PDB file of C-alpha atoms in Angstrom:
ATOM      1  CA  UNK A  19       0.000   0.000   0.000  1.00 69.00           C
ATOM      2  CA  UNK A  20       1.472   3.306  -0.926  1.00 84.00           C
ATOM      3  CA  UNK A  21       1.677   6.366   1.831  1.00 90.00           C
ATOM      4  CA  UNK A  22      -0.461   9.272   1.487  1.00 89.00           C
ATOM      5  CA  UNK A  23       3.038  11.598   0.075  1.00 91.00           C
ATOM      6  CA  UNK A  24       3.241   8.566  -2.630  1.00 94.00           C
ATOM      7  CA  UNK A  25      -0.265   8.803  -3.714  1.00 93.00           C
ATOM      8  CA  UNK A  26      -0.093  12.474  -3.981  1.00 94.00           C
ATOM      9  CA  UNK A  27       3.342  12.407  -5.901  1.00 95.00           C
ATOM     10  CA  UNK A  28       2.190   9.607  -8.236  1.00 96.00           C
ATOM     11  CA  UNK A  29      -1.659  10.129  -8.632  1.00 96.00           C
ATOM     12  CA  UNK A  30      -2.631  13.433  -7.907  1.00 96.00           C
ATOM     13  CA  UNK A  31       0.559  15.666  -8.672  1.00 97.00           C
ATOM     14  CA  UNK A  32       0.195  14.429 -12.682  1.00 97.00           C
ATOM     15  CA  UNK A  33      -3.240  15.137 -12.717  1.00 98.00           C
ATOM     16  CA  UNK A  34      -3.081  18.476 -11.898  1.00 97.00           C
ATOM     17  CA  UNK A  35      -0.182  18.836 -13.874  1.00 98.00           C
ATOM     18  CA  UNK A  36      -2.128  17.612 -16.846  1.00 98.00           C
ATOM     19  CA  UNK A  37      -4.956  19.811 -16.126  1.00 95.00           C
ATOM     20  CA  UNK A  38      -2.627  22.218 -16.303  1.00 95.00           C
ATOM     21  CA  UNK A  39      -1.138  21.987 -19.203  1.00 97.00           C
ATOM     22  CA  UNK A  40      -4.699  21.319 -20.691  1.00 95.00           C
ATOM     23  CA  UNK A  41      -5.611  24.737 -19.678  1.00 92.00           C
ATOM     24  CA  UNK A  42      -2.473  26.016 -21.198  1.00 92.00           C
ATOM     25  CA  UNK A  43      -3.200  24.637 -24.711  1.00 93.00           C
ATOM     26  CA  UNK A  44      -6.705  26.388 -24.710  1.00 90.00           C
ATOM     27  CA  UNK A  45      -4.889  29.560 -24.864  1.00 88.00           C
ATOM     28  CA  UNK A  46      -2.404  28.877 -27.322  1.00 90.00           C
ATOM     29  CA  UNK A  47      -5.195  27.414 -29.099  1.00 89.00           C
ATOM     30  CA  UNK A  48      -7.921  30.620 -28.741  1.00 84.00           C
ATOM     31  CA  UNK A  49      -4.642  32.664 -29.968  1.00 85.00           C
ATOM     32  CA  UNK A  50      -4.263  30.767 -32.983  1.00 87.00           C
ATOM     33  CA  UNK A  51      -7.854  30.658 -33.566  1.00 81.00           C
ATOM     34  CA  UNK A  52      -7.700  27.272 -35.074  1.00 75.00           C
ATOM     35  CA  UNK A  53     -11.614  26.500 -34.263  1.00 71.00           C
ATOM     36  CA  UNK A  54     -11.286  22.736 -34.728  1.00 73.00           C
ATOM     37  CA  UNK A  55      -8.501  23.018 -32.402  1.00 86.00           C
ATOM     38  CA  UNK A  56     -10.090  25.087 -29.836  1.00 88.00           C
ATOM     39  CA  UNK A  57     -12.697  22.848 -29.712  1.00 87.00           C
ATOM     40  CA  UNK A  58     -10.520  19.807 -28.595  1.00 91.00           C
ATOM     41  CA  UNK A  59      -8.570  21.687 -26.454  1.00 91.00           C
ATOM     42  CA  UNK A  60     -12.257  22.746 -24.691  1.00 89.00           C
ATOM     43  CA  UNK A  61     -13.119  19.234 -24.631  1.00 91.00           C
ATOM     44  CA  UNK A  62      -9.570  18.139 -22.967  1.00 95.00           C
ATOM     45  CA  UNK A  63      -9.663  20.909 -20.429  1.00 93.00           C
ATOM     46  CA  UNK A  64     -12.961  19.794 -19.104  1.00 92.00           C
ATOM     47  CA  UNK A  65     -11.791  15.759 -19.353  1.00 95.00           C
ATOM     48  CA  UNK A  66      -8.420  17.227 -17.077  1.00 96.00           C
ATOM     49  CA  UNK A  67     -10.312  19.572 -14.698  1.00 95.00           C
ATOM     50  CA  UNK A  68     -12.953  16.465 -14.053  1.00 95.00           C
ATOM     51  CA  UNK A  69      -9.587  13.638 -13.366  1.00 97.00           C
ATOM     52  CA  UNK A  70      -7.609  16.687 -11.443  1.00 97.00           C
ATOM     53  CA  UNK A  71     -10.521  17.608  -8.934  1.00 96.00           C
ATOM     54  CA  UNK A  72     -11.755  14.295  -8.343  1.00 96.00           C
ATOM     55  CA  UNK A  73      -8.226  12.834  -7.642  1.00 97.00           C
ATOM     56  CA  UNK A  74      -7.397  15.650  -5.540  1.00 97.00           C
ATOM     57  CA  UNK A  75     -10.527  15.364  -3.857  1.00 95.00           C
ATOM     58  CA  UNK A  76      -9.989  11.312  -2.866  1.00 95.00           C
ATOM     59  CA  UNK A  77      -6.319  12.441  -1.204  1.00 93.00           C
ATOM     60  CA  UNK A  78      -8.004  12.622   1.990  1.00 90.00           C
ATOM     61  CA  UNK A  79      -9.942   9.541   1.485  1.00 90.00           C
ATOM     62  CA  UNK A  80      -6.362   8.380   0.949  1.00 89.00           C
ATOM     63  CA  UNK A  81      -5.129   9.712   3.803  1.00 86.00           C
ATOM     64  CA  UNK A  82      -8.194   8.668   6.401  1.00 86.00           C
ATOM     65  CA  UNK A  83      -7.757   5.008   5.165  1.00 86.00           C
ATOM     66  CA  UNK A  84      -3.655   4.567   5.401  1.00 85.00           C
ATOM     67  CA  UNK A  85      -3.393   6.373   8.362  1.00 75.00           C
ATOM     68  CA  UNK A  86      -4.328   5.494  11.916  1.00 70.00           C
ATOM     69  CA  UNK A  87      -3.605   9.416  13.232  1.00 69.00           C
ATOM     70  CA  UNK A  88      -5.270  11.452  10.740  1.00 74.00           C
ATOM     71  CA  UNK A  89      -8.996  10.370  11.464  1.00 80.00           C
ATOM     72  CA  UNK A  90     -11.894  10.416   9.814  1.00 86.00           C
ATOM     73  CA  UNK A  91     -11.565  11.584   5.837  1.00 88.00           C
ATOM     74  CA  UNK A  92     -14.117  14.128   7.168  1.00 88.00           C
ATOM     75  CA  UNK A  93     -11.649  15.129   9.544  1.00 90.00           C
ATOM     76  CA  UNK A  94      -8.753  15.014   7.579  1.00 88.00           C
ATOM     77  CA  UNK A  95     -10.931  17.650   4.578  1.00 90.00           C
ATOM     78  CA  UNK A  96     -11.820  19.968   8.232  1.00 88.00           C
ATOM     79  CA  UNK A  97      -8.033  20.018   9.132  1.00 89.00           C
ATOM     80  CA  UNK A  98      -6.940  21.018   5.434  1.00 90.00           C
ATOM     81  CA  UNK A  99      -9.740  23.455   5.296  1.00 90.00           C
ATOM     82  CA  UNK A 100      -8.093  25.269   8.040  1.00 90.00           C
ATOM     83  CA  UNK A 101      -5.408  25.902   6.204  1.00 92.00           C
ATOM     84  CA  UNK A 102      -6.620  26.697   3.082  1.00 92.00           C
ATOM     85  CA  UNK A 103      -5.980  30.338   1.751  1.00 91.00           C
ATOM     86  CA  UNK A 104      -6.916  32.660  -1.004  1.00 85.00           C
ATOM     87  CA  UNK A 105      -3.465  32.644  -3.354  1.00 81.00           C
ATOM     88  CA  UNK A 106      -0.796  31.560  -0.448  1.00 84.00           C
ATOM     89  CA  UNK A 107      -1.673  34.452   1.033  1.00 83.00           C
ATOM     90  CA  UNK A 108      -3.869  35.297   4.440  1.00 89.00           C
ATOM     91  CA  UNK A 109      -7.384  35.216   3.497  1.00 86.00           C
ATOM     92  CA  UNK A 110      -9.451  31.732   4.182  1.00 92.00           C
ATOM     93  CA  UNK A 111     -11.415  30.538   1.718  1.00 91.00           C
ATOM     94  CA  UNK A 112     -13.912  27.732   1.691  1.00 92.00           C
ATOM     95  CA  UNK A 113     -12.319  25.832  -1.250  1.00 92.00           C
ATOM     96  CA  UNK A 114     -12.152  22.005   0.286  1.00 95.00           C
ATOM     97  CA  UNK A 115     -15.726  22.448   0.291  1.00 94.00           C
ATOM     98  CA  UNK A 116     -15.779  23.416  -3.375  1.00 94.00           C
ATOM     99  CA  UNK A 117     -13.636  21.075  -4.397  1.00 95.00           C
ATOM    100  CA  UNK A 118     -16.149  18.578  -2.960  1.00 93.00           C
ATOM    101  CA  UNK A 119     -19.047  19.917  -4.400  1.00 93.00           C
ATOM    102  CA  UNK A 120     -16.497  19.965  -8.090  1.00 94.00           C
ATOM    103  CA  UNK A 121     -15.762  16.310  -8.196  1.00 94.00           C
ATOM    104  CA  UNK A 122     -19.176  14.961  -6.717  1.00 92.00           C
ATOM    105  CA  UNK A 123     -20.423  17.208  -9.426  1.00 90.00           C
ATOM    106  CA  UNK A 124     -18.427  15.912 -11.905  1.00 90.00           C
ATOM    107  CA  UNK A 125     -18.643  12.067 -10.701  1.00 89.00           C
ATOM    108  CA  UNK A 126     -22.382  12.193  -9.922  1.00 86.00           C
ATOM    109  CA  UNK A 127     -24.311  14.770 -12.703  1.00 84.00           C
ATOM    110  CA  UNK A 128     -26.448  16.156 -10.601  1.00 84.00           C
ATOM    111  CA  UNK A 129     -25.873  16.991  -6.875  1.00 84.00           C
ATOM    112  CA  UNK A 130     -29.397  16.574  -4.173  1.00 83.00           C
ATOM    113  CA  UNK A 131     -27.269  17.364  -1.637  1.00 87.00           C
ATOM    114  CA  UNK A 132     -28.446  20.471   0.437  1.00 88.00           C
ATOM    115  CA  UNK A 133     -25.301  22.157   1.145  1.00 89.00           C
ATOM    116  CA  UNK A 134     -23.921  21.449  -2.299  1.00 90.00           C
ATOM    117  CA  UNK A 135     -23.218  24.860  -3.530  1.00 86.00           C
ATOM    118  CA  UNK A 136     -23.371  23.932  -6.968  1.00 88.00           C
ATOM    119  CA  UNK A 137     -25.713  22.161  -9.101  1.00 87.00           C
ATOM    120  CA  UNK A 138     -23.854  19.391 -10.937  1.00 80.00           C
ATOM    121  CA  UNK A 139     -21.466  19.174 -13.618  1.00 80.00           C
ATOM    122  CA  UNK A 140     -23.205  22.138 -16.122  1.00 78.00           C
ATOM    123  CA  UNK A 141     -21.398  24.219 -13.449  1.00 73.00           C
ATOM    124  CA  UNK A 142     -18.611  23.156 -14.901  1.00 73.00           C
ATOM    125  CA  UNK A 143     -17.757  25.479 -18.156  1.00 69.00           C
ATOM    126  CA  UNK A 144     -14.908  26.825 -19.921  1.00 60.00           C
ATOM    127  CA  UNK A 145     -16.095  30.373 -20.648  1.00 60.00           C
ATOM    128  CA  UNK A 146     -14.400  33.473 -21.447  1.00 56.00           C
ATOM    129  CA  UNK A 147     -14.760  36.012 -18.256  1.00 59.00           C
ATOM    130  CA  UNK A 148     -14.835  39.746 -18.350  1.00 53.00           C
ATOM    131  CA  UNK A 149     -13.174  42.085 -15.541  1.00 51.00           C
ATOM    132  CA  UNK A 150     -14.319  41.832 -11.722  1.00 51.00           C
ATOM    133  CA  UNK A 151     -16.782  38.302 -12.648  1.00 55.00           C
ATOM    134  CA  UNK A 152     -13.716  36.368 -10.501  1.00 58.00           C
ATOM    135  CA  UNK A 153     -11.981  37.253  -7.615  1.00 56.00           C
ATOM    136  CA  UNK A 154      -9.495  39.484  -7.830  1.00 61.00           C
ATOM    137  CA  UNK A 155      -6.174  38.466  -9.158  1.00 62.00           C
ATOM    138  CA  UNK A 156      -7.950  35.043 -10.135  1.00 66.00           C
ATOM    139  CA  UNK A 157      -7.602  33.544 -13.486  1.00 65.00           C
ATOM    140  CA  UNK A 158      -6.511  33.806 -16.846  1.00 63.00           C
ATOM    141  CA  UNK A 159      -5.283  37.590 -17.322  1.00 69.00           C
ATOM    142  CA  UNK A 160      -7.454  39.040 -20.487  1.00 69.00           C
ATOM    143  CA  UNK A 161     -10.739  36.730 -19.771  1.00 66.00           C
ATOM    144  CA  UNK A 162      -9.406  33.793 -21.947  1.00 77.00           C
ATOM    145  CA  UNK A 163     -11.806  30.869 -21.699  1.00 81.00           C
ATOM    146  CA  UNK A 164     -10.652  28.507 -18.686  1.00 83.00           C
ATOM    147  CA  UNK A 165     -12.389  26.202 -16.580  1.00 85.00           C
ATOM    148  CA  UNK A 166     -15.203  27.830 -13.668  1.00 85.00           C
ATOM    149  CA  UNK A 167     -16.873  26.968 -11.631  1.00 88.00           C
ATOM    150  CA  UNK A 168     -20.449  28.406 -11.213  1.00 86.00           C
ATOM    151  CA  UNK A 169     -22.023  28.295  -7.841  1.00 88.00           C
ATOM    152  CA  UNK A 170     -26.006  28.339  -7.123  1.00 91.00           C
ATOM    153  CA  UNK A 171     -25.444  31.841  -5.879  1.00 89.00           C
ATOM    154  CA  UNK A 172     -24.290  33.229  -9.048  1.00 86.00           C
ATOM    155  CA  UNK A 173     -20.295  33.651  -8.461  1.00 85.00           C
ATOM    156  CA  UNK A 174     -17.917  32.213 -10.614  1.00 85.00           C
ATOM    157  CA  UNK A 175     -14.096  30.713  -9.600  1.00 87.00           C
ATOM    158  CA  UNK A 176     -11.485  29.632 -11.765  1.00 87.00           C
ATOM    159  CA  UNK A 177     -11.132  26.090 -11.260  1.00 91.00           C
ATOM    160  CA  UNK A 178      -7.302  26.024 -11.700  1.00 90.00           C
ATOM    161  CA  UNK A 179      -7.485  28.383  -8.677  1.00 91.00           C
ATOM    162  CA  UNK A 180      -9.728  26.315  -6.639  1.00 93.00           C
ATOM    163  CA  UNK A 181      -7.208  23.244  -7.482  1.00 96.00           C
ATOM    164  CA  UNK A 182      -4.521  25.567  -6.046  1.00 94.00           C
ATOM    165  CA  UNK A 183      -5.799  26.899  -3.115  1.00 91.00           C
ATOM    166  CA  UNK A 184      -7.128  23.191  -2.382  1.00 95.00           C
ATOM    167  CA  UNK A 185      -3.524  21.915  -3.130  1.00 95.00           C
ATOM    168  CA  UNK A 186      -1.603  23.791  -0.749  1.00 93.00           C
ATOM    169  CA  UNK A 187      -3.680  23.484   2.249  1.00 90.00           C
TER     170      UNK A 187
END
């Protein structure tokens, strides 16, 4: 059975490198303006962001079953959460819990959960955005389509951001 660090460095660490570089070749691809191309490169950004936020997602799963001190994978997402910040900097943000509500979105279509704050995987798109629709300092600098993430109340995050935030806590 692998450790937690292994799984991370083997399973989840090439995911979201692949996502990334997914998300990279949309842009290159919008600047060419290749349409065929952007298309595939659409298709494989949402195929990356779905394997990168559901892998990074089952880490603590991971982590609650190799591990007798980390507890509960509930408890192990609760301890992360706490140190999960906006851009490595000071300001929490709630992004364990969107992470969740990404991959179950992603795995399951539809989400019936209550506290879900999104509505299943159409919240999932790769849109252009304009100025001030993401957080400040978030996404792709001139609103080149990426993957965001919609939530029931309207606001949008970058997904790569999400994966980030979610990462480092």
């Amino acid at each position: 059975m692998t450790t937690t660090d292994e799984h991370f460095e083997r399973v989840v660490l090439p995911a979201l490198r692949e996502y990334v570089i997914a998300e990279a070749h949309l842009t290159t691809s919008i600047k060419t303006g290749i349409a065929t191309g952007i298309d595939a490169a659409r298709d494989e950004v949402m195929r990356r962001a779905r394997t990168s936020a559901i892998e990074l997602h089952q880490l603590a799963d991971h982590a609650a079953n190799v591990s007798n001190t980390c507890g509960s994978v509930d408890q192990v997402r609760a301890s992360v959460q706490g140190h999960c910040v906006f851009l490595r900097g000071s300001t929490p943000v709630a992004d364990i819990e969107l992470l969740r509500d990404v991959a179950e979105a992603f795995k399951h279509h539809t989400l019936d959960r209550k506290t879900a704050t999104v509505t299943g995987a159409e919240a999932m798109i790769a849109p252009a955005t304009g100025y001030s629709v993401l957080y400040y300092g978030e996404g792709k600098y001139g609103g080149v389509e990426q993957a965001v993430v919609t939530r029931k109340d309207g606001t949008q995050r970058a997904l790569s951001y999400v994966l980030q935030n979610a990462t480092d806590g």
